[in-house]
Coordinates of C-alpha atoms in Angstrom, one line a residue:
X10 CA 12.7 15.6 15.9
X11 CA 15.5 16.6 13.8
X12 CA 15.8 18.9 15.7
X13 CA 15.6 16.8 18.5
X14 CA 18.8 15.3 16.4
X15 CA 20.8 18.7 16.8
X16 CA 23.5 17.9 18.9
X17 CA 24.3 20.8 20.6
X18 CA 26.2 22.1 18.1
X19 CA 25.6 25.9 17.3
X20 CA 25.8 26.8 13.9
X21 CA 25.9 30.2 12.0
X22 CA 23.2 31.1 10.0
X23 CA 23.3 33.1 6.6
X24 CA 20.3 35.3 6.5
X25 CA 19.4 38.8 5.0
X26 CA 19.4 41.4 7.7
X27 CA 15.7 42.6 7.3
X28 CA 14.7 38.8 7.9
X29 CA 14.2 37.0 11.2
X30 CA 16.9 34.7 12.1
X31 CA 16.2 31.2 10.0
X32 CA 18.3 28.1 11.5
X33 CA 18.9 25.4 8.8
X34 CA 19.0 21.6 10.3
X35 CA 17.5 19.5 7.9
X36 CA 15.9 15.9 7.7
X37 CA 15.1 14.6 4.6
X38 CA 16.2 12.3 1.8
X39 CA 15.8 12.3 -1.9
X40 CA 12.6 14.0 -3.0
X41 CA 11.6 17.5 -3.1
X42 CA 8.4 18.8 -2.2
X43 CA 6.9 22.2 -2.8
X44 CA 7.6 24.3 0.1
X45 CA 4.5 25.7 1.7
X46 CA 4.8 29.1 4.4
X47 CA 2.3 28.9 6.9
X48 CA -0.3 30.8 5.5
X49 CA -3.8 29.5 5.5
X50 CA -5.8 30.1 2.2
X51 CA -9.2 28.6 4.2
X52 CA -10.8 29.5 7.3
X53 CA -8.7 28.1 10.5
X54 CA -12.0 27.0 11.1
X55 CA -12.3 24.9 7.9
X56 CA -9.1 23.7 7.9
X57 CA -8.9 21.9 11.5
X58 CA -12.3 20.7 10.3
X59 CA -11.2 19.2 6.9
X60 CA -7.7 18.0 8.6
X61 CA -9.3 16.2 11.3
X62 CA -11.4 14.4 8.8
X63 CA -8.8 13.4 6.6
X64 CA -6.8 12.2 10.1
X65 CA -9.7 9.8 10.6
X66 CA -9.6 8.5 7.1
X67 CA -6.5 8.4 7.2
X68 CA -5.7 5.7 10.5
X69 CA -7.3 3.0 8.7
X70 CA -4.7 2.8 6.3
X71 CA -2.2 3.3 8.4
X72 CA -3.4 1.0 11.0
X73 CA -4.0 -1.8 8.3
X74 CA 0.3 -1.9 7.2
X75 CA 1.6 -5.1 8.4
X76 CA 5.3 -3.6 8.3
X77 CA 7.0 -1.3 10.1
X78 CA 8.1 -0.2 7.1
X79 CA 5.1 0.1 5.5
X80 CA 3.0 1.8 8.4
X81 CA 6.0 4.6 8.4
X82 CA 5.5 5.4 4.4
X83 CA 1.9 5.0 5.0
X84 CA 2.5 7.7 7.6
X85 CA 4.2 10.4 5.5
X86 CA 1.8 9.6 2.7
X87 CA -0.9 10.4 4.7
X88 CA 0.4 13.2 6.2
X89 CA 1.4 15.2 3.6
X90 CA -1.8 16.8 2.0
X91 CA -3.2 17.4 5.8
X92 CA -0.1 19.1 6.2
X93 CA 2.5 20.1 3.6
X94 CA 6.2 19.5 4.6
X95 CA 9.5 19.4 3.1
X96 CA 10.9 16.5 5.9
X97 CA 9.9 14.1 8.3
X98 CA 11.6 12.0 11.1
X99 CA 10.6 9.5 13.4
X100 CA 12.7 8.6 16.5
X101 CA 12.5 5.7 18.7
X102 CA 13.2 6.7 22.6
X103 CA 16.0 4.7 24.6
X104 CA 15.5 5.6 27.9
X105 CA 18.4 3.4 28.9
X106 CA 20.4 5.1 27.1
X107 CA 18.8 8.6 27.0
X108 CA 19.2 9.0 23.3
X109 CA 16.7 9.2 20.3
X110 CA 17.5 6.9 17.6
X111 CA 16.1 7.8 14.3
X112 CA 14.6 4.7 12.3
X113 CA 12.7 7.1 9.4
X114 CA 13.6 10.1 7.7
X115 CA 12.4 11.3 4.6
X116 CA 12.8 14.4 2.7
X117 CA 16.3 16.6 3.0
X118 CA 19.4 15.5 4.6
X119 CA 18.5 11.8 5.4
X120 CA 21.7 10.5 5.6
X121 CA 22.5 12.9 8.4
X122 CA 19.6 12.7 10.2
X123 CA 19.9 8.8 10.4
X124 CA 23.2 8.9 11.3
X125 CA 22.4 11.2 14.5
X126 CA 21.2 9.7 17.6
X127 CA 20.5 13.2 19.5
X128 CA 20.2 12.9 23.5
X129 CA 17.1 13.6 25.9
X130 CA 19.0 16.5 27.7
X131 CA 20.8 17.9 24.2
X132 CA 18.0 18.2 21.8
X133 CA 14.7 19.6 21.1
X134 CA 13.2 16.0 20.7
X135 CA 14.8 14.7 24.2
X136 CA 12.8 17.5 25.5
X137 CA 9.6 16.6 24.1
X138 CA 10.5 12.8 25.4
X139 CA 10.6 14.0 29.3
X140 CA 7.7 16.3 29.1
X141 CA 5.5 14.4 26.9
X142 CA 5.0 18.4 25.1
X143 CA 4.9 19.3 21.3
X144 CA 7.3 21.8 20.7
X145 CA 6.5 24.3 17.9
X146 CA 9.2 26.6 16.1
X147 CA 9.5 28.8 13.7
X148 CA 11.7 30.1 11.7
X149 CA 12.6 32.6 13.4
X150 CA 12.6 31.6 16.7
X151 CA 16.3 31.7 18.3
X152 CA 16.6 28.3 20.0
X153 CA 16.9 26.5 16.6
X154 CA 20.2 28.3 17.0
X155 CA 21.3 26.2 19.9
X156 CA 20.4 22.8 18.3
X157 CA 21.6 21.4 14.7
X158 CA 22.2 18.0 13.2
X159 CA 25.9 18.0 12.6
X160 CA 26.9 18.5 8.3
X161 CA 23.7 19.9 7.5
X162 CA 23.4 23.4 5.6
X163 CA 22.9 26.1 8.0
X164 CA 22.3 28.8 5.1
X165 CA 17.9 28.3 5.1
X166 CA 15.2 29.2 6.7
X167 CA 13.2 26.2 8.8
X168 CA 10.2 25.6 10.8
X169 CA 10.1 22.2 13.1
X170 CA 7.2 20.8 15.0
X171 CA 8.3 18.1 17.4
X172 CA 5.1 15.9 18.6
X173 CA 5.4 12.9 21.0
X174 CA 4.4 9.8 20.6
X175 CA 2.6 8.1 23.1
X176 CA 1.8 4.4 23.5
X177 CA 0.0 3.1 26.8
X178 CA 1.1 6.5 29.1
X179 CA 4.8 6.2 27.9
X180 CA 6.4 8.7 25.4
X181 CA 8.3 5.9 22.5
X182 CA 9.4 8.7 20.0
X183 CA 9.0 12.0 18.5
X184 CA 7.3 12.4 15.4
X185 CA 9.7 15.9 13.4
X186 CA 8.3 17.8 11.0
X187 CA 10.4 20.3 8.7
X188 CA 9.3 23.2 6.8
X189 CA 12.4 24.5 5.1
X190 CA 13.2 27.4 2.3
X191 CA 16.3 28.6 1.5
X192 CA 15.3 31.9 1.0
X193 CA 12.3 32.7 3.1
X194 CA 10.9 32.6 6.4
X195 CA 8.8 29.7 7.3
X196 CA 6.3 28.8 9.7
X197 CA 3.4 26.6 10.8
X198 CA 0.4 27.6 11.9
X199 CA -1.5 26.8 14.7
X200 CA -3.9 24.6 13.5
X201 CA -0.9 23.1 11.7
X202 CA 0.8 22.4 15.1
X203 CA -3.0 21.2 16.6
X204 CA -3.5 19.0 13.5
X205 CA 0.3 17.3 14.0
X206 CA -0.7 16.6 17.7
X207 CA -3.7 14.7 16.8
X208 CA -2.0 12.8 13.4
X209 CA 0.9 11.6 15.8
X210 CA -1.9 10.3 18.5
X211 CA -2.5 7.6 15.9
X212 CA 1.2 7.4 14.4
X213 CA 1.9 6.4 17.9
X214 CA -0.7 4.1 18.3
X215 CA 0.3 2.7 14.7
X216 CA 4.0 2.5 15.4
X217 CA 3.5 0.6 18.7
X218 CA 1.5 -2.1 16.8
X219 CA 4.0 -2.3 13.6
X220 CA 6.9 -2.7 16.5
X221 CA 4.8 -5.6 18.5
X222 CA 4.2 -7.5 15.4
X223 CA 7.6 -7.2 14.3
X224 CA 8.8 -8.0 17.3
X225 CA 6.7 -11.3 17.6
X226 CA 7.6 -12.1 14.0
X227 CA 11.1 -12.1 15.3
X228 CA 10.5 -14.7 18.3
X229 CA 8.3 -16.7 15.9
X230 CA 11.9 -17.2 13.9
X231 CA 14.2 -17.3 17.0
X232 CA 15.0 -19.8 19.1
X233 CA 14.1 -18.6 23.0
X234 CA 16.9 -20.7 24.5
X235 CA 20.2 -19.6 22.6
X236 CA 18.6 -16.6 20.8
X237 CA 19.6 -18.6 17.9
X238 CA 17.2 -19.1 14.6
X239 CA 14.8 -22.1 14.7
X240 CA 14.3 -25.1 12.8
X241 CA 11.5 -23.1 10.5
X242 CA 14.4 -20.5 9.4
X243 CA 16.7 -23.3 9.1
X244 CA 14.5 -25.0 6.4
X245 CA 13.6 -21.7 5.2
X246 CA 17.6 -21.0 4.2
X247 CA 18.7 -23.8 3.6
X248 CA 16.0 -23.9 0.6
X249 CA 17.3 -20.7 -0.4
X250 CA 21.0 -21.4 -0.4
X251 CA 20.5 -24.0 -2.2
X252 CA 18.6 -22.5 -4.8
X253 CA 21.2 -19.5 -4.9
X254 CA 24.2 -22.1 -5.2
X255 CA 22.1 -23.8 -8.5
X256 CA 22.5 -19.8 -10.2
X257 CA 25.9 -19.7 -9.3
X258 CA 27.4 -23.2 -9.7
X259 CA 28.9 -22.7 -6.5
X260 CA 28.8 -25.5 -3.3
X261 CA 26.7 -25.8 0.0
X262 CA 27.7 -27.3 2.9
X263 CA 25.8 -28.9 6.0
X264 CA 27.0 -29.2 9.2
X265 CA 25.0 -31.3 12.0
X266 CA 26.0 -31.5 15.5
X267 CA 24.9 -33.1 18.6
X268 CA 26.0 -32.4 21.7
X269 CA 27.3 -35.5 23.3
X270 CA 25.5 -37.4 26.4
X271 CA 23.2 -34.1 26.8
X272 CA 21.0 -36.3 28.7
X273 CA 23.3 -37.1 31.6
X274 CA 23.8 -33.4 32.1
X275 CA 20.5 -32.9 32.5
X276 CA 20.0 -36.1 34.6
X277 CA 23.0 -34.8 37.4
X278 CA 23.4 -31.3 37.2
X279 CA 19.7 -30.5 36.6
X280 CA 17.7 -28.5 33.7
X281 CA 19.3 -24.9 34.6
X282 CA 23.1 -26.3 33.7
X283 CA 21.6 -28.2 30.8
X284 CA 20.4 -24.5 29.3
X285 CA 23.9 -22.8 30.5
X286 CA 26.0 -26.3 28.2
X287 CA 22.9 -25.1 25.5
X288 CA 23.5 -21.4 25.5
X289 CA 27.8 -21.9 25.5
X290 CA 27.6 -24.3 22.3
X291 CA 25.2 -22.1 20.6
X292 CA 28.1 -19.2 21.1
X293 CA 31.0 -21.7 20.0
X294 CA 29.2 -22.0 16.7
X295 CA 28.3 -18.8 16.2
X296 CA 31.7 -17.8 17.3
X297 CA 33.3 -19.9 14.6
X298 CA 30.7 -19.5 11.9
X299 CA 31.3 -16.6 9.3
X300 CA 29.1 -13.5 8.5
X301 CA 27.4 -15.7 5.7
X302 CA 26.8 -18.8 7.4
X303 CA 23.1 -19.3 9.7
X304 CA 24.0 -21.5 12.7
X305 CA 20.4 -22.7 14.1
X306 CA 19.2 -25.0 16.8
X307 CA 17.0 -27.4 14.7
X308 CA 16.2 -29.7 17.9
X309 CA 16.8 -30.6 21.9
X310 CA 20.4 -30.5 21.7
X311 CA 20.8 -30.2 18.0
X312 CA 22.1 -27.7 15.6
X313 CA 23.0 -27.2 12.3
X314 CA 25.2 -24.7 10.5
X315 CA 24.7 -24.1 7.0
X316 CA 28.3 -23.3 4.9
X317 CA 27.5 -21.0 1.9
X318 CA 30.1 -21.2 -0.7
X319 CA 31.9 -23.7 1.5
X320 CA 33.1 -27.1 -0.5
X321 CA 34.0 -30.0 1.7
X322 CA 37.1 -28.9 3.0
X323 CA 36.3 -25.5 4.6
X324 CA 33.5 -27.4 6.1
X325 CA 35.6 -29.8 7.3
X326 CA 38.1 -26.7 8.8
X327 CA 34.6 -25.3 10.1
X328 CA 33.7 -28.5 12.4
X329 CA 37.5 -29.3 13.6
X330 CA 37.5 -25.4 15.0
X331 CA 34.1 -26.2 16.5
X332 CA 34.6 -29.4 18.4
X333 CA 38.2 -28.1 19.3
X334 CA 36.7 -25.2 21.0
X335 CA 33.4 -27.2 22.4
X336 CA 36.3 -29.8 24.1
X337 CA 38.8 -27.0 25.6
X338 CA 36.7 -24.7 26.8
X339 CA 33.8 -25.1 29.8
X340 CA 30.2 -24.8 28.6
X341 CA 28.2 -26.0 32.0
X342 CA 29.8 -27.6 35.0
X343 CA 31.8 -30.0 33.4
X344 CA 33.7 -30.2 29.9
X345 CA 31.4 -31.5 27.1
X346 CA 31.9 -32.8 23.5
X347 CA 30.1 -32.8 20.6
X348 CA 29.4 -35.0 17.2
X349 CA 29.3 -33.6 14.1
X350 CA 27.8 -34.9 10.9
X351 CA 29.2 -33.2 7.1
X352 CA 27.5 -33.1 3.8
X353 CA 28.3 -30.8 0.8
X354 CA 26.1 -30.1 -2.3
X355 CA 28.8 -29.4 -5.2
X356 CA 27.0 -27.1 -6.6
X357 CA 23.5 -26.7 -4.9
X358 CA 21.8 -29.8 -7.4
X359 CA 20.4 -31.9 -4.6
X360 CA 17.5 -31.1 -2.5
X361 CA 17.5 -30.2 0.7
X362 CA 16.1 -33.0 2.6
X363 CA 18.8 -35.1 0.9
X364 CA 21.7 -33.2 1.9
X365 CA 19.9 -33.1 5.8
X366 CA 19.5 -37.0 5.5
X367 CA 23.4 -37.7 4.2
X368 CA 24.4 -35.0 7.0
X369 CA 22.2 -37.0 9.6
X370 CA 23.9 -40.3 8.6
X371 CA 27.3 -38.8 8.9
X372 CA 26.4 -37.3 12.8
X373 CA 24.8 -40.8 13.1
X374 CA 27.7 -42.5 11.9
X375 CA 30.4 -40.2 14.4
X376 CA 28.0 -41.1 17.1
X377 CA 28.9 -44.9 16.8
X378 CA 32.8 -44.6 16.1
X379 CA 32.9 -42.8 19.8
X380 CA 31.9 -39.3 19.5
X381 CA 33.7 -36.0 20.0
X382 CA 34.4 -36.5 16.0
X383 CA 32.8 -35.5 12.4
X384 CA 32.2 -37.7 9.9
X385 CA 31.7 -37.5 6.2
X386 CA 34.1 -34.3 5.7
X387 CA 35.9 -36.2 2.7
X388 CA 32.3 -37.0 0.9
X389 CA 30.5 -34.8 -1.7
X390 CA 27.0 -35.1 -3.0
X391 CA 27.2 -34.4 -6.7
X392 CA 24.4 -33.6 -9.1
X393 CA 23.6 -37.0 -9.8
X394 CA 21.7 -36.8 -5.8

């Protein structure tokens, strides 16, 4: 895959005349492993025998990671004694964008590798992507010549096995393997190569699964709508900024809004340009909100954004930008408004449904005195809450 991650740069390579020519490209992060040549000290025989038992102890483990994380370390871990390497990769495939995009590396030069996103008609790897082949190279063969990973040492020797990785008839990523000496040649066998085709056949099938349950975590926490988080991640951080502004004696502000009359949107203009007034607030918040700050749709047309650090002041500097922006700009087919309710926790000593139910009261409170206002900017809850 690394290789896959050589742009096509060519680099010069420093070997000793009598040896073949050795390409250096490197994957790989902080650990060193003994570097094994591709000699076999069993029968080839044995060894596919042995490897292809320890592939099928090895994919309940790997199946079993909940992470994505953890099913990638639980692939290198498993790898390694079937087949000794120096460096590993795993790319994901865009094939919007044509480009392999690394999201593991381990081994030598990780920082490089992750920072190279090589493309499908550039590299090794986007090779492998359009013809669903392994590719096998050794150290002395003269394509690794043609494709390097930008600032990596091109003074060793390296063999690279590129496998696919296949999910329901669609290539999602190459799975790279590096065998790399500085002053050797270096290859993998055969059965090496045969035994890396069959380990990625379950990487892949482990990989998709890691990627689905992340990927429904992720809607589980996320608001469909505005792509916003929900009203269980609200709870969840507003807990934890409160908690975090107890260690640090430093305040927490919440900010409630409502959009106003929501329901006569819906009731003329229809559902559709009730979501499109929806989606445009959601961006005015987030729009206004800094880096720290979570800005989440706890209900219909409710939101909440939760100040870290911010006393009552910069929460009150918060909500003016907000409902100036929400009033001057057009969310839906006409101009809307929105209430806003403030509540500040001096220094995170007051739980959270108390600072929710004095930031409800405020919204409540600008709701009755005509809307298209905030209300409670000036009060703090102190300790005594």
């Amino acid at each position: 895959m690394a290789a896959a991650r050589t742009a096509a740069a060519t680099r010069r390579s420093r070997v000793r005349p009598e040896e073949p020519v050795a390409l250096s490209r490197r994957c790989g992060s902080a650990r060193k492993v003994p570097i094994t040549r591709g000699i076999m000290t069993a029968s080839s025989a044995t060894r596919v025998v042995h490897g292809l038992e320890a592939i099928i102890d090895a994919a309940a483990g790997v199946l079993s990671q909940k992470s994505l994380t953890a099913t990638l370390d639980g692939m290198v871990r498993e790898l390694r004694p079937i087949v000794p390497f120096t460096s590993l990769a795993v790319y994901e495939a865009d094939h919007t964008a044509r480009v392999l995009v690394p999201v593991y590396a381990v081994g030598r030069w990780v920082e490089e590798t992750l920072a190279h996103r090589p493309g499908f008609d550039s590299s090794l790897a986007g090779a492998v992507v359009q013809s669903g082949e392994l590719q096998h190279l050794d150290s002395w063969d003269t394509r690794l010549k043609l494709y390097t990973i930008p600032e990596t040492s091109d003074d060793e020797h390296e063999a690279i096995i590129i496998a696919p990785l296949i999910a329901e008839e669609v290539v999602i990523g190459t799975l790279t393997v590096w065998r790399e000496d500085p002053g050797s040649a270096v290859s993998f066998s055969g059965e090496e190569a045969r035994l890396i085709r069959r380990f990625a056949t379950l990487a892949a099938l482990a990989y998709a699964n890691a990627r689905q349950r992340e990927q429904l975590l992720e809607q589980a926490l996320t608001d469909a709508l505005t792509g916003l988080p929900n009203r269980r991640v609200f709870h969840e951080r507003l807990d934890a900024e409160l908690a975090r502004g107890r260690r640090e004696r430093r305040p927490v502000s919440l900010v409630l809004f409502d959009v106003d009359d929501f329901k006569a949107v819906n009731d003329h203009h229809g559902h559709p340009a009730g979501d499109d007034v929806l989606r445009g607030f959601a961006r005015v918040l987030s729009g206004q909100a800094r880096r720290s700050d979570t800005v989440c749709r706890v209900g219909g047309e409710e939101f909440a954004a939760i100040l870290s650090g911010a006393g009552p002041d910069e929460a009150a500097e918060y909500t003016r930008r907000a409902l100036t922006v929400t009033r001057d700009t057009p969310l839906g087919p006409r101009r809307i408004t929105a209430s806003a309710g403030i509540a500040t926790a001096d220094d995170g000593t007051c739980a959270a449904e108390e600072l929710f139910r004095r930031a409800d009261e405020h919204l409540l409170n600008a709701k009755r005195q005509g809307k298209d206002q905030a209300a409670g900017a000036a009060r703090r809850i102190s300790s005594g809450c």
